[in-house]
């Protein structure tokens, strides 16, 4: 009998409730949350295999990579498969598939953000280089009038100042700045001005335009769902 998708929805709500009970009150960041979800997913899959797969070995722990190593050693030294129903996950090549935090932006939005980040980084680098040249000139003047002076700092490469959570989001999304919801007064003001002008036909077009206003400090890129 077709239940109209009620069973998948109930299963999803049950999974969300388990995660909420297990980790809901933990004060963790994005990176740690991803690790916790990965660990829970791993343990759930392992328990399910023990319950539902015939002759699946009950190893008494969740460190499956140790069993992978043991199985490979036994096969190499004795030409014997220790656990016939065990699949060595460690033997499979890593793929580009992502879990937990995954990229949600389009190619057009990615290009717009990448171009804007390059503009910002070039501007920041010119400022750094100018300060470096100024420091070198000041040191030369001091050397001509004194025997002691502080050494000039090594040249720096421009980069955005981001938190650990923001860096984690950038890594998972493959961007130089993270896509974040509206949080700052500058973003609220810019959004009100843009919405009042009615110059964009949809949220995606506005998200692409928004990239041109990003500064990496007070204004961050937005996904269409944020808008």
XYZ file of C-alpha atoms in Angstrom:
227
model
C 0.000 0.000 0.000
C 1.261 3.451 -0.898
C 1.493 5.563 2.263
C 2.164 8.780 0.334
C 5.745 9.074 1.547
C 4.810 9.087 5.238
C 7.377 6.452 6.197
C 10.387 8.395 4.775
C 9.135 11.543 6.487
C 8.743 9.728 9.801
C 12.232 8.252 9.419
C 13.670 11.704 8.715
C 11.952 13.178 11.776
C 13.243 10.297 13.898
C 16.804 10.865 12.662
C 16.535 14.595 13.388
C 15.230 13.857 16.903
C 18.139 11.504 17.596
C 20.662 14.107 16.448
C 18.928 16.773 18.556
C 18.998 14.587 21.665
C 22.600 13.491 21.086
C 24.261 16.777 20.116
C 21.611 19.513 20.245
C 22.943 21.129 23.416
C 26.611 20.927 22.546
C 28.330 24.304 21.966
C 30.288 23.250 18.864
C 31.195 24.947 15.607
C 30.633 23.950 12.002
C 33.706 21.708 11.718
C 32.970 19.759 14.893
C 29.305 19.423 13.942
C 30.372 17.837 10.643
C 32.627 15.399 12.486
C 29.847 14.444 14.914
C 27.370 13.873 12.081
C 29.914 11.764 10.198
C 30.557 9.649 13.288
C 26.854 9.142 13.902
C 26.288 8.219 10.239
C 29.151 5.717 10.397
C 27.818 4.068 13.555
C 24.248 3.956 12.221
C 25.374 2.247 9.014
C 27.471 -0.250 10.964
C 24.635 -1.140 13.355
C 22.258 -1.531 10.418
C 24.701 -3.908 8.718
C 24.938 -6.000 11.891
C 21.157 -6.256 12.102
C 20.211 -6.778 8.469
C 23.147 -8.318 6.595
C 23.550 -12.096 6.774
C 26.796 -13.301 8.370
C 28.011 -9.759 8.922
C 30.654 -9.967 11.710
C 29.923 -8.391 15.086
C 33.264 -6.863 15.967
C 32.177 -5.073 19.157
C 33.437 -1.630 18.109
C 33.126 0.930 15.316
C 36.784 1.203 14.239
C 36.094 -0.545 10.945
C 39.375 0.569 9.377
C 41.171 -1.757 11.797
C 39.190 -4.701 10.463
C 40.038 -3.517 6.924
C 43.754 -3.670 7.780
C 43.416 -7.070 9.448
C 41.487 -8.511 6.514
C 44.078 -7.189 4.033
C 46.979 -8.645 6.064
C 45.353 -12.064 6.368
C 44.595 -12.098 2.648
C 48.155 -11.088 1.768
C 49.892 -13.549 4.130
C 47.537 -16.524 4.018
C 45.470 -16.000 0.851
C 42.369 -16.247 3.033
C 39.351 -13.951 3.311
C 38.804 -13.590 7.028
C 35.273 -12.118 6.851
C 33.548 -13.049 3.542
C 30.644 -10.645 4.154
C 32.928 -7.729 5.018
C 33.647 -5.053 2.412
C 36.926 -3.220 2.868
C 35.875 0.414 2.567
C 39.521 1.467 2.836
C 40.256 -0.227 -0.500
C 37.920 2.057 -2.439
C 39.170 5.198 -4.120
C 37.944 8.485 -2.654
C 35.382 10.334 -4.779
C 34.246 13.928 -5.066
C 31.012 13.122 -3.244
C 30.361 15.275 -0.161
C 28.357 14.741 2.996
C 27.122 17.200 5.659
C 28.072 20.655 4.295
C 27.860 20.647 0.499
C 28.061 23.373 -2.183
C 24.640 24.795 -3.010
C 25.535 27.648 -5.339
C 25.376 27.701 -9.124
C 28.313 28.017 -11.498
C 27.261 31.564 -12.356
C 27.213 32.531 -8.687
C 30.576 30.849 -8.154
C 32.120 32.835 -11.009
C 30.689 36.128 -9.725
C 32.042 35.504 -6.228
C 35.424 34.352 -7.508
C 35.821 37.524 -9.598
C 34.834 39.735 -6.671
C 37.254 37.966 -4.320
C 40.082 38.497 -6.787
C 39.270 42.213 -6.948
C 39.244 42.500 -3.156
C 42.464 40.544 -2.706
C 44.258 42.629 -5.337
C 43.156 45.809 -3.579
C 44.286 44.445 -0.227
C 47.633 43.386 -1.703
C 48.265 46.845 -3.150
C 47.666 48.333 0.295
C 50.022 45.812 1.912
C 52.719 46.476 -0.695
C 52.357 50.231 -0.190
C 52.775 49.882 3.565
C 55.787 47.646 2.997
C 57.466 50.199 0.745
C 56.747 52.937 3.251
C 58.321 50.867 6.037
C 61.419 50.226 3.911
C 61.866 53.936 3.197
C 61.485 54.810 6.868
C 64.075 52.201 7.816
C 66.537 53.537 5.245
C 66.174 57.036 6.669
C 66.742 55.745 10.184
C 69.800 53.785 9.093
C 71.332 56.908 7.618
C 70.932 58.760 10.925
C 71.338 55.924 13.457
C 73.121 52.622 13.861
C 70.107 50.751 15.247
C 66.625 50.269 13.841
C 63.913 47.636 13.799
C 63.995 45.222 10.849
C 61.239 45.516 8.281
C 58.609 42.796 8.527
C 58.501 40.179 5.780
C 56.068 40.853 2.918
C 52.575 39.488 3.553
C 50.125 37.917 1.144
C 46.617 39.353 1.200
C 43.936 37.082 2.626
C 40.534 37.447 4.207
C 40.206 37.469 7.986
C 37.770 34.650 8.691
C 36.780 32.624 11.723
C 37.405 28.887 11.949
C 33.746 28.188 11.153
C 33.861 30.475 8.128
C 37.046 28.799 6.893
C 35.342 25.415 7.237
C 32.398 26.621 5.153
C 34.771 27.985 2.513
C 36.586 24.652 2.302
C 33.393 22.616 1.904
C 31.921 25.045 -0.654
C 35.131 25.623 -2.599
C 34.964 29.408 -2.215
C 37.198 32.104 -0.748
C 34.352 33.666 1.243
C 31.457 31.812 2.897
C 27.805 32.189 1.968
C 26.144 33.486 5.142
C 22.620 34.644 6.098
C 21.913 38.328 6.716
C 23.479 39.354 10.035
C 25.092 42.803 9.842
C 23.368 46.229 9.712
C 25.232 46.963 6.475
C 23.712 43.902 4.849
C 20.220 44.776 6.058
C 20.515 48.311 4.692
C 21.863 47.137 1.338
C 19.094 44.557 1.019
C 16.382 47.148 1.729
C 17.816 49.442 -0.917
C 18.028 46.627 -3.459
C 14.545 45.280 -2.705
C 13.034 48.754 -3.008
C 14.560 49.259 -6.462
C 12.930 46.079 -7.882
C 15.752 45.731 -10.392
C 16.182 41.933 -10.171
C 13.782 39.406 -11.638
C 14.496 36.637 -9.102
C 16.545 35.720 -6.028
C 19.335 34.085 -8.023
C 19.918 37.191 -10.122
C 20.011 39.274 -6.963
C 22.488 36.860 -5.350
C 24.800 37.231 -8.365
C 24.514 41.034 -8.210
C 25.093 40.944 -4.459
C 28.572 39.532 -5.037
C 29.615 42.896 -6.512
C 28.905 44.505 -3.117
C 30.728 41.930 -0.988
C 33.642 43.276 1.081
C 34.594 40.239 3.186
C 34.066 42.143 6.435
C 30.572 43.604 6.752
C 28.933 42.215 3.626
C 29.193 38.527 2.746
C 27.887 36.577 -0.260
C 24.338 35.184 -0.175
C 22.647 32.114 -1.575
C 19.285 32.607 -3.307
C 17.601 30.841 -0.368
C 19.003 33.511 1.974
C 17.254 36.187 -0.077
